[in-house]
Amino acid sequence: MSDTPFFEIPELKQALSRELHNAWVFEETPPIPDIPFYQRVVDDAQKADPTFRQRVKAWVDGYGGFKTTGTTGRWTAVPKNPELEKELYQPLTDIIDSIIVGLGNAQEPNPPTHGPVKTRRVVLTAKLAMEQAGPEDPEDTGVARPLKSCPDISVFGSGPCSASERKGPAKPSYPDTCASFEIKLDDKLTPRVQAQLSVYAYETLIQQPNRNFVRIPLITAETFRLVHFDRGGVHAAAPFNYHTNPVLFAQLIFLLTSLNEEQVGYDTSIRWEDGSRCIIVNASSQWSELDGAWHMQPRVLRLRVVGDPTRPVFSRPTIRSRGTKCWVVRDGDQEFYVKDYWMSRQQSPESKFLADIRGIFGVAEMHAWQDNIATVYGQRLHESDKLEATFSDDPSKKDVVDDRVLMRLVLKRYAGTLNEAATAVHLLSAVRDIVVGHQRVFEEKQIIHGDISASNILLTSDLVDSVANVQTPVTGFQGSAALANITPVDDAQASLPRAPPETLARAALIDFDMARRISDGGSTNVNRMGTMLFRSIKVLSDTRLLAIHDVLDDLESVAYVICFVSSCYDASGSLHRSLPSPFKQWIRADSSVLATLKSNFLAKAHLVTTRFSTSFECEVVEQLILDLGRFFHPHVDRVSDVLGEVERVAKMVDGKRMLPEAAEAAVDDARARLALLSEEANLPVRSYIPFLRLLDEALVKLHRAPPQAPLPPPTPKRPRHHAIPSIDILDSLRGQKTCALVFP
């Protein structure tokens, strides 16, 4: 889904509908589970508290608002045949309030004098619109004003995991929402109702960064239906009659508003402690600088959030996705990043890669990690190894719900993003260092990154804090002349001269959550949620997943990063209000169209750069981009020819002009040819060496540049949110505005 703030609720609903497409599980549709989801939720609570059902039944039996006549019973305040749903609002609000108060959820007993206090309060919010996540400055002309939405009934709370520490909010808000209730005359989950519930879940998840799942009841005059949202999609239990099942109804209301914050859906390892937001990490290993290795040493880290305690410095605004969030935290006098993300079962843990590459030049440095904090299937209390969505575009098979796993990393804190590189030398030196790091990781560990983007390359303090560092643009490396003289004995063994051990990288390549080892084979394009704007043409075109992601795919992404930073920012490092070509076209294109647009771009590679303060810098970088286009275009053409043949074969089969057996043989041949092209692309003499030679030639030109008068400074402008698909203006890692492009 797009990361852009939405201008209208219908636009948000449409985006959520696309995001959750083929990700709904409806339990009344075969295969019907032996135990309904709502019953599994109640049974799980019963295991933790054997007196649970007995306590709730005793309360229902003594509640004056529920009457039994003969063999039937009814919550007396609920009208039997309402003509309008608003006739149900107040009666159901009163019943929910009675359950909260009667079963002890209004406030924890004996609350502490200091520190968090757990409270719950029900509010009829059908006419009280709550602000959705959006622009920080709604008064800025032309900026989307915050959207507002209103669940019919809401329960707000305070406590260790809530946004409010000691008491609920004076004004209803999503950050303080414990539970939302939707009231309808009909319990059918029509597309319209699905979209409405999705908005409430979306806002709760993105405005509560420590929320793992959201459960929203759909209640009519007769039935209760529990709808569960998490990073795998949506799970909707079948409706049941809450008049004939009053104890079950009261149990579910109790659990939805529970003072046990884990039952509500919170990640209880992110909580208030001593007035500060704290993130708990149960780490199993510790790095030793003495022998340069990890050692099993269980420890508990209590990391305090720096800055806004309830707002990460980065958050992926989606429901069904990795749900990546990043905080700046402090441990003693050191600051780190904490990154949480929901790993697909088809991926390997990022911690596994980062632990293996610790100490390698130009890549992220991990301090600690915790795997397997929570799972999608665990939250749904689903025990089998597969859960199929109810609907699919392909009638022959249904999509399998991804049992994503919550992972946590503690990483070295870096200084800024690429748009903060002050000069062309800064920018290209930083890019050069991460390419060298990429090569070392590939050659020494056989790991390929697979998801390079503008937000995955961070500057180190050595580059940001000291312009003096760039007086020699290729400090610590042999220059382009040395590179040109390399004559490897064996192309497969060719590699670049190494930097001296004491050399510090000027940037670090981060986010290895889409990485893989070459020995694992396969494509990284499976269920890909990565940054589409920077994907290689092959990855965009390979819809049949025939090709293997290789070194040139990643280096092509690096080239697009150079293009983006050089042309989409002004000389002050601020993103242009309107993106220039070709990016304006790229961000609106689907995969197939984007592949064609990029291929046309590489053929000409003409780009006007605006990030640099002198015309000479602009000219050098524009020539570099032209040279990079010439470098990549022949390889892209060869790959595109093979993939094009596969598409022609598919059309011939569809037109009954080719037998399936012949088509299968043609596809196998294409797969083999693509594998050979990838083997060639992974050779340093075909990838790293020529790519870095082009960077070094540009750096040498910049180093020898005569004094230049700076270009006129850009007109100052207020930071704003841009109405551009797939771009979100976020607080950068240094508190300035930057553009983090993240495409689910």
XYZ file of C-alpha atoms in Angstrom:
744
model
C 0.000 0.000 0.000
C 1.085 3.595 -0.568
C 2.856 5.464 2.212
C 1.246 8.735 1.153
C -1.148 10.528 3.523
C -4.644 10.109 2.091
C -6.838 13.033 1.132
C -10.162 11.219 1.461
C -11.478 8.267 3.443
C -12.614 6.499 0.208
C -9.034 6.685 -1.067
C -7.764 5.041 2.115
C -10.469 2.362 1.931
C -9.527 1.550 -1.662
C -5.860 1.252 -0.744
C -6.637 -1.055 2.182
C -8.889 -3.162 -0.019
C -6.000 -3.667 -2.450
C -3.566 -4.395 0.368
C -5.812 -7.016 1.996
C -6.934 -8.580 -1.291
C -6.945 -12.391 -0.990
C -5.953 -12.100 2.676
C -9.335 -12.589 4.389
C -10.262 -15.811 6.179
C -14.037 -16.272 6.673
C -14.741 -19.130 9.062
C -18.290 -19.749 7.867
C -16.861 -20.668 4.445
C -15.416 -24.201 4.038
C -13.212 -25.536 5.389
C -15.066 -24.656 8.581
C -12.763 -25.012 11.610
C -13.568 -27.555 14.307
C -13.258 -24.826 16.934
C -14.311 -21.273 15.952
C -11.789 -18.501 16.432
C -13.796 -16.776 19.163
C -13.962 -20.040 21.100
C -10.191 -20.510 20.781
C -9.719 -17.011 22.210
C -11.919 -17.802 25.201
C -10.363 -21.250 25.728
C -6.893 -19.699 25.764
C -7.955 -17.304 28.524
C -9.534 -20.194 30.424
C -6.199 -22.039 30.411
C -4.516 -19.025 31.975
C -7.326 -18.562 34.524
C -9.382 -21.713 35.275
C -11.969 -19.593 37.124
C -12.589 -17.353 34.113
C -15.833 -18.841 32.789
C -17.229 -19.377 36.257
C -16.617 -15.727 37.205
C -18.207 -14.412 34.032
C -21.212 -16.740 34.315
C -21.770 -15.632 37.904
C -21.782 -12.017 36.781
C -24.224 -12.697 33.902
C -26.534 -14.624 36.230
C -26.632 -11.663 38.595
C -26.902 -8.929 35.971
C -30.332 -7.339 35.861
C -30.004 -6.429 32.200
C -30.113 -10.058 31.060
C -33.351 -11.991 31.497
C -34.113 -15.657 30.876
C -37.609 -16.727 29.906
C -38.034 -20.465 29.752
C -35.198 -21.789 27.622
C -34.373 -18.462 25.985
C -32.654 -15.355 27.231
C -32.052 -11.811 26.070
C -30.101 -8.670 26.872
C -33.225 -6.680 27.589
C -31.961 -3.241 26.534
C -31.233 -4.398 22.968
C -34.220 -3.780 20.651
C -35.334 -6.826 18.694
C -36.066 -5.302 15.311
C -34.393 -1.891 15.075
C -34.961 0.087 11.898
C -31.790 2.146 12.339
C -28.422 1.018 13.674
C -28.246 4.081 15.910
C -31.052 2.531 17.970
C -28.442 -0.006 19.105
C -25.692 2.464 20.032
C -26.645 3.428 23.562
C -27.987 0.032 24.704
C -24.810 -1.758 23.597
C -22.596 0.986 25.045
C -24.335 0.535 28.398
C -23.969 -3.257 28.299
C -20.269 -3.051 27.411
C -19.757 -0.541 30.216
C -21.559 -2.824 32.660
C -19.305 -5.743 31.712
C -16.147 -3.624 32.030
C -17.140 -2.294 35.439
C -18.798 -5.456 36.727
C -15.884 -7.749 35.858
C -13.208 -5.394 37.152
C -11.721 -3.920 33.988
C -12.492 -0.267 34.750
C -9.308 0.105 36.812
C -6.754 -2.225 38.282
C -7.176 -2.833 42.030
C -4.822 -0.976 44.350
C -3.256 1.205 41.629
C 0.313 2.366 42.286
C 0.963 5.899 43.528
C 3.565 6.380 40.828
C 3.932 4.779 37.434
C 1.383 3.421 34.962
C -2.198 2.716 36.006
C -4.399 0.378 33.954
C -7.829 1.840 33.215
C -10.624 1.239 30.693
C -13.495 3.559 29.729
C -16.196 3.021 27.113
C -17.362 5.952 24.967
C -20.085 6.186 22.333
C -17.969 7.601 19.481
C -20.383 7.312 16.562
C -20.476 11.121 16.297
C -17.013 11.856 17.724
C -14.567 11.714 14.825
C -11.019 10.705 15.740
C -8.033 12.007 13.814
C -6.208 9.584 11.600
C -2.464 9.577 11.007
C -1.475 12.263 8.518
C 0.349 15.538 7.962
C 2.024 17.248 10.875
C 1.048 20.719 9.682
C -2.543 20.775 8.417
C -2.460 24.566 8.159
C 0.094 24.411 5.349
C -1.651 25.402 2.115
C -2.088 22.527 -0.272
C -1.360 19.893 2.320
C -3.814 17.113 3.014
C -5.675 17.776 6.229
C -5.916 14.908 8.681
C -8.694 12.471 7.920
C -11.180 11.603 10.624
C -13.171 8.463 11.262
C -15.460 7.291 14.028
C -15.995 3.743 15.253
C -19.478 3.443 16.707
C -18.244 2.513 20.190
C -14.697 2.756 21.528
C -12.949 1.699 24.702
C -10.017 3.880 25.726
C -7.422 3.082 28.304
C -4.177 3.805 30.075
C -1.423 1.598 31.375
C 2.141 0.418 30.788
C 1.566 -0.280 27.086
C -0.988 2.444 26.340
C -0.143 5.841 24.907
C -1.451 7.385 28.140
C 0.412 6.215 31.215
C -1.889 6.871 34.176
C -5.332 7.883 32.916
C -7.284 7.732 29.697
C -7.390 10.629 27.237
C -9.628 13.653 27.694
C -10.290 13.552 23.949
C -10.978 10.253 22.132
C -8.021 9.218 19.986
C -6.652 6.179 18.181
C -3.375 6.094 20.163
C -5.431 5.463 23.320
C -7.944 3.040 21.779
C -8.088 -0.324 23.470
C -11.014 -1.663 21.408
C -13.349 -0.459 18.641
C -16.878 -1.795 18.058
C -18.869 -1.537 14.847
C -22.679 -1.700 14.993
C -24.721 -2.805 11.968
C -28.191 -4.098 11.192
C -26.657 -7.022 9.258
C -23.642 -9.172 10.144
C -22.551 -9.740 6.529
C -18.986 -8.648 5.820
C -19.688 -6.897 2.552
C -16.786 -5.126 0.786
C -18.072 -1.851 2.229
C -18.059 -3.191 5.787
C -14.676 -4.836 5.274
C -13.238 -1.494 4.198
C -14.784 0.291 7.168
C -13.365 -2.161 9.700
C -10.004 -2.069 7.928
C -9.755 1.694 8.440
C -10.223 1.313 12.206
C -7.671 -1.502 12.372
C -5.219 0.406 10.186
C -5.358 3.513 12.339
C -4.989 1.533 15.546
C -1.983 -0.399 14.268
C -0.084 2.566 12.846
C -0.874 4.948 15.714
C 0.026 2.311 18.310
C 3.501 1.136 17.263
C 3.532 -1.510 19.994
C 0.257 -3.083 18.848
C 0.604 -6.580 17.370
C -3.024 -7.182 16.414
C -6.453 -5.544 16.534
C -9.780 -7.307 17.115
C -12.967 -5.500 16.121
C -16.421 -6.924 16.910
C -19.242 -6.462 14.427
C -22.457 -6.440 16.484
C -26.080 -6.473 15.312
C -29.304 -6.683 17.298
C -28.856 -10.473 17.456
C -25.316 -11.500 16.523
C -21.702 -10.896 17.471
C -18.858 -11.378 15.002
C -15.152 -11.103 15.888
C -12.808 -9.781 13.174
C -9.063 -10.057 13.815
C -6.426 -7.970 11.944
C -2.712 -8.728 11.998
C 0.369 -8.655 9.745
C -0.876 -11.694 7.856
C -4.235 -10.177 6.923
C -7.713 -10.648 8.415
C -9.430 -13.534 10.216
C -13.214 -13.272 10.599
C -15.018 -15.664 12.912
C -18.526 -16.754 12.011
C -21.282 -14.796 13.792
C -23.040 -16.251 16.825
C -26.203 -15.221 18.673
C -25.091 -13.392 21.798
C -28.527 -13.624 23.418
C -28.410 -17.424 23.430
C -24.684 -17.326 24.325
C -24.548 -14.539 26.923
C -21.550 -15.906 28.840
C -19.471 -16.222 25.662
C -20.460 -12.665 24.727
C -19.447 -11.283 28.126
C -16.185 -13.263 28.049
C -15.244 -11.747 24.695
C -16.095 -8.202 25.818
C -13.958 -8.790 28.906
C -10.994 -10.020 26.818
C -11.280 -7.201 24.268
C -11.008 -4.671 27.101
C -8.792 -6.727 29.384
C -6.297 -5.188 31.796
C -3.993 -7.970 30.607
C -2.462 -5.919 27.810
C -1.160 -8.922 25.906
C -4.738 -10.200 25.514
C -5.731 -6.848 23.994
C -2.961 -7.146 21.393
C -0.092 -5.095 22.809
C 3.566 -6.042 22.607
C 4.198 -5.840 26.333
C 7.967 -5.560 25.881
C 7.404 -1.921 24.832
C 6.055 -0.088 27.855
C 6.292 2.789 30.302
C 8.896 2.433 33.059
C 9.855 5.234 35.453
C 8.244 7.847 33.230
C 10.077 6.770 30.071
C 9.114 4.535 27.186
C 11.216 1.393 27.432
C 11.911 -1.431 24.967
C 12.918 -4.758 26.477
C 15.205 -7.051 24.475
C 15.890 -10.611 25.611
C 19.179 -11.129 23.802
C 20.828 -14.540 23.648
C 24.326 -13.570 22.503
C 26.942 -10.880 22.919
C 29.713 -9.718 20.596
C 33.307 -9.860 21.801
C 35.760 -7.374 20.330
C 38.608 -9.490 21.698
C 38.098 -12.401 19.337
C 35.628 -10.831 16.888
C 32.914 -13.396 17.534
C 29.461 -13.840 19.060
C 29.187 -15.782 22.311
C 26.111 -17.295 23.941
C 25.430 -14.972 26.850
C 21.749 -14.389 27.670
C 21.059 -10.835 28.814
C 18.121 -8.470 29.157
C 18.495 -5.002 27.644
C 16.236 -2.219 28.908
C 16.493 0.479 26.251
C 14.918 3.909 26.727
C 13.280 5.556 23.724
C 14.817 8.871 22.645
C 12.479 11.587 21.358
C 8.719 11.136 21.031
C 8.023 8.105 23.253
C 5.011 6.950 21.238
C 6.219 7.662 17.711
C 9.021 5.690 16.022
C 11.433 7.533 13.721
C 10.191 5.200 10.994
C 7.006 3.190 10.681
C 5.632 1.319 7.670
C 1.971 2.426 7.438
C 0.341 -0.836 6.422
C -1.566 -3.729 7.970
C -0.477 -6.741 5.937
C 3.286 -6.410 5.621
C 6.579 -6.509 7.442
C 5.201 -3.708 9.627
C 8.717 -2.340 10.077
C 9.253 0.190 12.860
C 12.431 1.853 14.033
C 13.149 3.736 17.268
C 16.184 5.605 18.508
C 17.023 4.271 21.971
C 19.628 4.835 24.652
C 21.500 2.276 26.723
C 23.628 4.156 29.244
C 25.591 6.727 27.251
C 25.211 4.880 23.930
C 22.456 5.324 21.365
C 21.169 2.618 19.048
C 18.359 1.882 16.642
C 15.783 -0.739 17.542
C 14.173 -2.250 14.473
C 11.053 -4.406 14.743
C 9.681 -6.216 11.707
C 7.454 -9.178 10.898
C 9.509 -11.678 8.908
C 7.870 -13.792 6.237
C 8.280 -17.532 6.760
C 9.801 -17.596 3.277
C 12.695 -15.414 4.424
C 15.681 -16.023 6.684
C 16.059 -13.947 9.860
C 17.896 -10.687 9.269
C 19.702 -11.302 12.553
C 21.294 -14.397 11.027
C 22.846 -12.327 8.242
C 23.850 -9.389 10.440
C 25.482 -11.679 12.989
C 27.501 -13.276 10.195
C 28.668 -9.995 8.624
C 29.499 -8.158 11.867
C 32.814 -6.342 11.398
C 32.673 -6.165 7.597
C 33.377 -2.743 6.091
C 30.420 -0.667 4.852
C 27.505 -2.664 6.277
C 25.197 -2.374 9.278
C 26.551 -3.268 12.700
C 24.233 -5.271 14.965
C 24.516 -4.975 18.744
C 21.872 -7.520 19.823
C 18.749 -9.287 18.606
C 15.672 -11.240 19.653
C 13.887 -13.602 17.281
C 10.422 -15.181 17.434
C 8.729 -12.662 19.730
C 5.284 -13.423 18.290
C 3.725 -15.109 15.247
C 0.622 -14.530 13.137
C -0.640 -18.092 13.659
C 0.059 -17.847 17.375
C -2.051 -14.699 17.624
C -4.859 -16.491 15.802
C -4.378 -19.532 18.067
C -4.054 -21.629 14.923
C -2.188 -24.891 15.427
C -1.817 -26.399 11.937
C 1.039 -25.591 9.581
C -1.147 -23.928 6.944
C -4.016 -21.452 6.922
C -5.654 -20.647 3.602
C -7.400 -17.417 2.729
C -11.032 -17.861 1.718
C -10.780 -16.250 -1.707
C -8.135 -16.165 -4.419
C -7.736 -14.780 -7.921
C -6.756 -18.291 -8.956
C -9.721 -20.643 -8.297
C -7.426 -23.673 -8.485
C -5.556 -22.680 -5.337
C -6.054 -20.351 -2.412
C -3.463 -18.017 -0.991
C -1.800 -19.297 2.165
C -1.737 -16.812 5.037
C 1.898 -15.998 5.774
C 2.745 -16.974 9.355
C 4.946 -13.920 9.888
C 7.257 -13.750 12.893
C 8.048 -10.633 14.944
C 11.804 -10.009 15.070
C 13.786 -7.342 16.931
C 17.249 -5.961 16.149
C 19.434 -3.518 18.076
C 21.680 -1.717 15.594
C 24.404 0.879 15.655
C 22.976 4.364 15.232
C 24.119 6.178 12.114
C 24.174 9.872 11.347
C 21.856 10.538 8.439
C 20.471 9.638 5.039
C 22.032 10.113 1.608
C 20.213 13.357 0.846
C 22.228 14.894 3.701
C 25.521 14.323 1.876
C 26.687 17.921 1.383
C 28.581 17.515 -1.906
C 28.832 15.184 -4.865
C 32.078 13.854 -3.382
C 30.262 13.094 -0.128
C 27.489 11.278 -1.972
C 29.648 9.213 -4.312
C 32.172 8.369 -1.580
C 29.336 7.074 0.586
C 27.900 5.030 -2.275
C 31.344 3.654 -3.105
C 31.854 2.443 0.440
C 28.581 0.544 0.611
C 29.308 -1.069 -2.778
C 32.672 -2.250 -1.430
C 30.847 -3.526 1.647
C 28.293 -5.245 -0.575
C 31.109 -6.978 -2.442
C 32.813 -8.166 0.719
C 29.563 -9.579 2.060
C 28.982 -11.338 -1.253
C 32.507 -12.723 -1.628
C 33.161 -13.647 2.001
C 29.678 -14.749 3.080
C 27.868 -15.455 -0.216
C 25.060 -13.116 0.873
C 23.208 -10.793 -1.476
C 21.168 -7.880 -0.111
C 18.137 -7.970 -2.415
C 16.405 -4.705 -1.444
C 18.672 -1.692 -1.911
C 16.896 1.668 -1.748
C 17.576 5.292 -0.853
C 16.485 4.654 2.726
C 18.730 1.594 3.132
C 22.002 3.536 2.886
C 22.910 5.616 5.940
C 25.774 8.059 6.351
C 28.255 7.621 9.172
C 29.184 10.437 11.532
C 32.633 10.593 9.931
C 31.039 11.819 6.717
C 28.291 14.000 8.146
C 30.333 15.717 10.840
C 33.530 16.453 8.935
C 33.717 17.904 5.446
C 37.498 17.616 5.770
C 37.183 13.883 5.283
C 36.573 14.341 1.563
C 39.719 16.253 0.600
C 40.857 13.003 -1.013
C 37.759 11.475 -2.570
C 38.991 7.887 -2.564
C 40.847 7.956 0.750
C 41.839 4.484 1.858
C 41.357 2.935 -1.566
C 43.496 2.485 -4.638
C 42.290 4.847 -7.338
C 40.754 4.170 -10.704
C 44.122 3.802 -12.387
C 44.912 0.874 -10.125
C 41.529 -0.620 -10.850
C 42.101 -0.337 -14.587
C 45.362 -2.257 -14.269
C 43.793 -5.289 -12.568
C 44.370 -8.361 -14.703
C 42.870 -11.275 -12.808
C 44.183 -14.758 -13.447
C 40.706 -16.168 -13.040
C 37.664 -14.004 -13.680
C 35.710 -15.897 -11.039
C 38.297 -14.922 -8.424
C 38.646 -11.281 -9.449
C 38.115 -8.750 -6.695
C 38.963 -5.185 -5.824
C 41.918 -3.997 -3.768
C 40.974 -3.940 -0.115
C 40.781 -0.870 2.085
C 43.283 -0.720 4.935
C 41.812 -2.199 8.143
C 41.800 1.191 9.869
C 39.690 2.844 7.170
C 36.214 3.826 8.372
C 33.290 3.479 6.014
C 31.532 6.712 5.143
C 28.183 4.944 4.870
C 26.569 1.677 5.882
C 24.213 -0.598 3.973
C 21.341 -1.568 6.280
C 18.127 -3.643 6.137
C 19.148 -7.194 5.256
C 15.638 -8.537 5.918
C 15.219 -9.437 2.222
C 18.723 -10.911 1.902
C 19.569 -14.497 0.977
C 22.586 -16.694 0.505
C 23.534 -17.603 -3.041
C 23.574 -21.272 -2.032
C 19.853 -21.026 -1.228
C 19.033 -20.318 -4.879
C 15.652 -19.017 -5.931
C 14.289 -15.571 -6.512
C 13.984 -12.822 -3.914
C 10.832 -11.741 -5.684
C 8.607 -14.207 -3.781
C 5.885 -12.262 -1.932
C 8.111 -9.240 -2.335
C 7.170 -6.201 -0.259
C 10.251 -4.140 -1.079
C 11.017 -0.752 -2.564
C 9.680 -0.998 -6.115
C 11.063 2.343 -7.296
C 14.612 0.996 -6.980
C 14.085 -2.574 -8.160
C 16.053 -3.774 -11.146
C 14.362 -4.226 -14.495
C 14.796 -7.990 -14.265
C 13.076 -8.202 -10.879
C 10.213 -6.040 -12.154
C 9.815 -8.118 -15.337
C 10.248 -11.604 -13.899
C 6.600 -12.232 -13.037
C 7.063 -16.004 -13.386
C 9.939 -16.079 -10.875
C 12.371 -17.748 -13.254
C 15.477 -15.700 -12.507
C 17.840 -15.526 -9.544
C 18.536 -12.161 -7.927
C 22.187 -11.369 -8.627
C 24.867 -8.745 -8.003
C 23.941 -6.646 -11.025
C 20.347 -6.445 -9.792
C 21.593 -4.841 -6.579
C 24.061 -2.567 -8.372
C 21.304 -1.435 -10.729
C 19.327 -0.472 -7.616
C 22.347 1.504 -6.380
C 22.395 3.374 -9.698
C 18.741 4.345 -9.251
C 19.559 5.567 -5.735
C 22.256 7.869 -7.165
C 19.757 9.143 -9.735
C 17.047 9.710 -7.150
C 19.149 11.565 -4.598
C 20.879 13.654 -7.279
C 17.727 14.831 -9.023
C 14.854 14.700 -6.528
C 16.435 16.966 -3.886
C 17.505 20.584 -4.099
C 20.882 21.952 -3.021
C 19.686 22.234 0.587
C 18.815 18.529 0.723
C 15.046 19.082 0.678
C 12.796 16.971 -1.491
C 11.303 18.829 -4.453
C 7.615 19.649 -4.109
C 7.028 17.996 -7.462
C 9.249 15.117 -8.471
C 11.096 15.489 -11.777
C 11.101 13.057 -14.660
C 11.538 10.146 -14.800
C 10.539 9.589 -11.159
C 7.180 11.301 -11.539
C 6.256 8.612 -14.072
C 7.957 5.776 -12.211
C 6.072 6.147 -8.951
C 2.712 5.837 -10.719
C 3.601 2.775 -12.804
C 2.942 -0.884 -12.110
C 5.750 -3.429 -12.381
C 5.515 -4.160 -16.102
C 5.198 -0.516 -17.124
C 7.960 0.503 -14.733
C 10.290 -2.093 -16.260
C 9.738 -0.570 -19.703
C 10.202 2.986 -18.417
C 13.466 2.046 -16.725
C 14.743 0.244 -19.812
C 14.070 3.354 -21.895
C 15.814 5.469 -19.265
C 18.969 3.324 -19.259
C 19.156 3.569 -23.043
C 19.557 7.355 -22.772
C 20.213 7.954 -19.057
C 19.679 11.686 -19.381
C 18.972 13.272 -16.019
C 19.110 16.830 -14.702
C 20.714 16.877 -11.254
C 19.754 19.497 -8.674
C 21.246 18.310 -5.381
C 24.667 19.920 -5.797
C 25.738 23.526 -5.305
C 28.018 23.895 -8.355
C 27.390 23.309 -12.045
C 30.606 21.279 -12.286
C 29.341 18.760 -9.718
C 26.076 18.467 -11.616
C 27.913 17.861 -14.898
C 30.148 15.158 -13.400
C 27.259 13.286 -11.797
C 25.116 13.575 -14.926
C 27.974 12.051 -16.941
C 28.305 9.285 -14.348
C 24.594 8.492 -14.689
C 24.972 8.387 -18.469
C 27.933 6.006 -18.121
C 26.015 3.800 -15.682
C 23.145 3.572 -18.160
C 25.558 2.451 -20.882
C 27.037 -0.096 -18.487
C 23.729 -1.708 -17.493
C 21.805 -1.504 -20.753
C 23.454 -4.415 -22.646
C 22.929 -6.812 -19.729
C 19.342 -5.648 -19.262
C 18.674 -6.181 -22.967
C 19.915 -9.774 -22.816
C 17.787 -10.546 -19.765
C 14.746 -8.836 -21.291
C 15.123 -10.854 -24.487
C 14.919 -14.112 -22.527
C 11.955 -12.989 -20.424
C 10.256 -11.672 -23.561
C 10.545 -15.092 -25.176
C 8.851 -16.643 -22.145
C 5.934 -14.232 -22.466
C 5.611 -15.024 -26.175
C 5.530 -18.739 -25.362
C 2.783 -18.144 -22.801
C 0.703 -16.288 -25.386
C 1.184 -19.113 -27.882
C -0.034 -21.639 -25.320
C -3.046 -19.455 -24.525
C -3.796 -19.248 -28.251
C -3.388 -23.026 -28.585
C -0.499 -22.510 -31.007
C 1.963 -24.443 -28.830
C 1.620 -27.622 -26.830
C 2.131 -27.303 -23.057
C 4.996 -29.828 -23.207
C 6.883 -27.693 -25.726
C 6.167 -24.590 -23.667
C 7.512 -26.245 -20.526
C 10.719 -27.127 -22.346
C 11.034 -23.531 -23.569
C 10.556 -22.198 -20.041
C 13.176 -24.606 -18.677
C 15.576 -23.405 -21.351
C 14.861 -19.776 -20.416
C 15.460 -20.539 -16.747
C 18.824 -22.106 -17.601
C 19.840 -19.134 -19.770
C 18.874 -16.706 -17.005
C 20.934 -18.721 -14.524
C 23.978 -18.404 -16.795
C 23.429 -14.654 -17.077
C 23.255 -14.423 -13.276
C 26.482 -16.398 -12.905
C 28.128 -13.932 -15.258
C 26.569 -10.979 -13.418
C 28.078 -12.202 -10.154
C 31.647 -12.108 -11.513
C 33.486 -9.051 -10.137
C 34.945 -8.233 -13.570
C 31.370 -8.015 -14.896
C 29.893 -6.169 -11.947
C 31.836 -4.635 -9.065
C 35.022 -3.672 -10.905
C 33.463 -1.729 -13.802
C 30.827 -0.186 -11.526
C 33.397 1.061 -9.028
C 35.698 2.192 -11.816
C 32.949 4.532 -13.021
C 32.477 5.874 -9.495
C 36.225 6.405 -9.070
C 36.543 8.225 -12.380
C 33.806 10.611 -11.277
C 35.447 11.085 -7.867
C 38.823 11.849 -9.452
C 37.194 14.492 -11.666
C 35.523 16.055 -8.648
C 38.759 16.007 -6.662
C 40.594 17.848 -9.448
C 37.838 20.378 -9.996
C 38.785 24.062 -10.218
C 37.113 26.443 -7.748
C 33.473 26.948 -8.690
C 30.960 29.613 -7.795
C 27.961 28.000 -6.123
C 24.651 27.881 -7.925
C 21.924 30.219 -6.630
C 20.450 28.772 -3.428
C 16.973 27.275 -3.679
C 14.028 29.296 -2.481
C 13.338 28.361 1.156
C 10.142 26.434 1.574
C 8.270 24.920 4.424
C 8.447 21.136 4.753
C 5.242 19.545 3.608
C 3.547 16.295 2.858
C 3.413 15.602 -0.849
C 0.411 14.170 -2.615
C 2.593 11.707 -4.501
C 1.889 7.977 -4.439
C 4.362 5.858 -2.487
C 6.323 8.707 -0.930
C 6.096 9.685 2.696
C 7.863 12.669 4.195
C 9.129 11.443 7.523
C 11.374 12.751 10.230
C 14.840 11.728 9.179
C 17.224 9.988 11.488
C 18.693 13.394 12.383
C 15.363 15.110 12.879
C 15.315 16.782 9.446
C 12.969 16.097 6.594
C 13.930 13.316 4.269
C 12.150 11.023 1.881
C 11.847 7.420 2.953
C 10.472 5.402 0.067
C 8.942 2.172 1.197
C 6.700 0.110 -1.022
C 4.798 -2.807 0.458
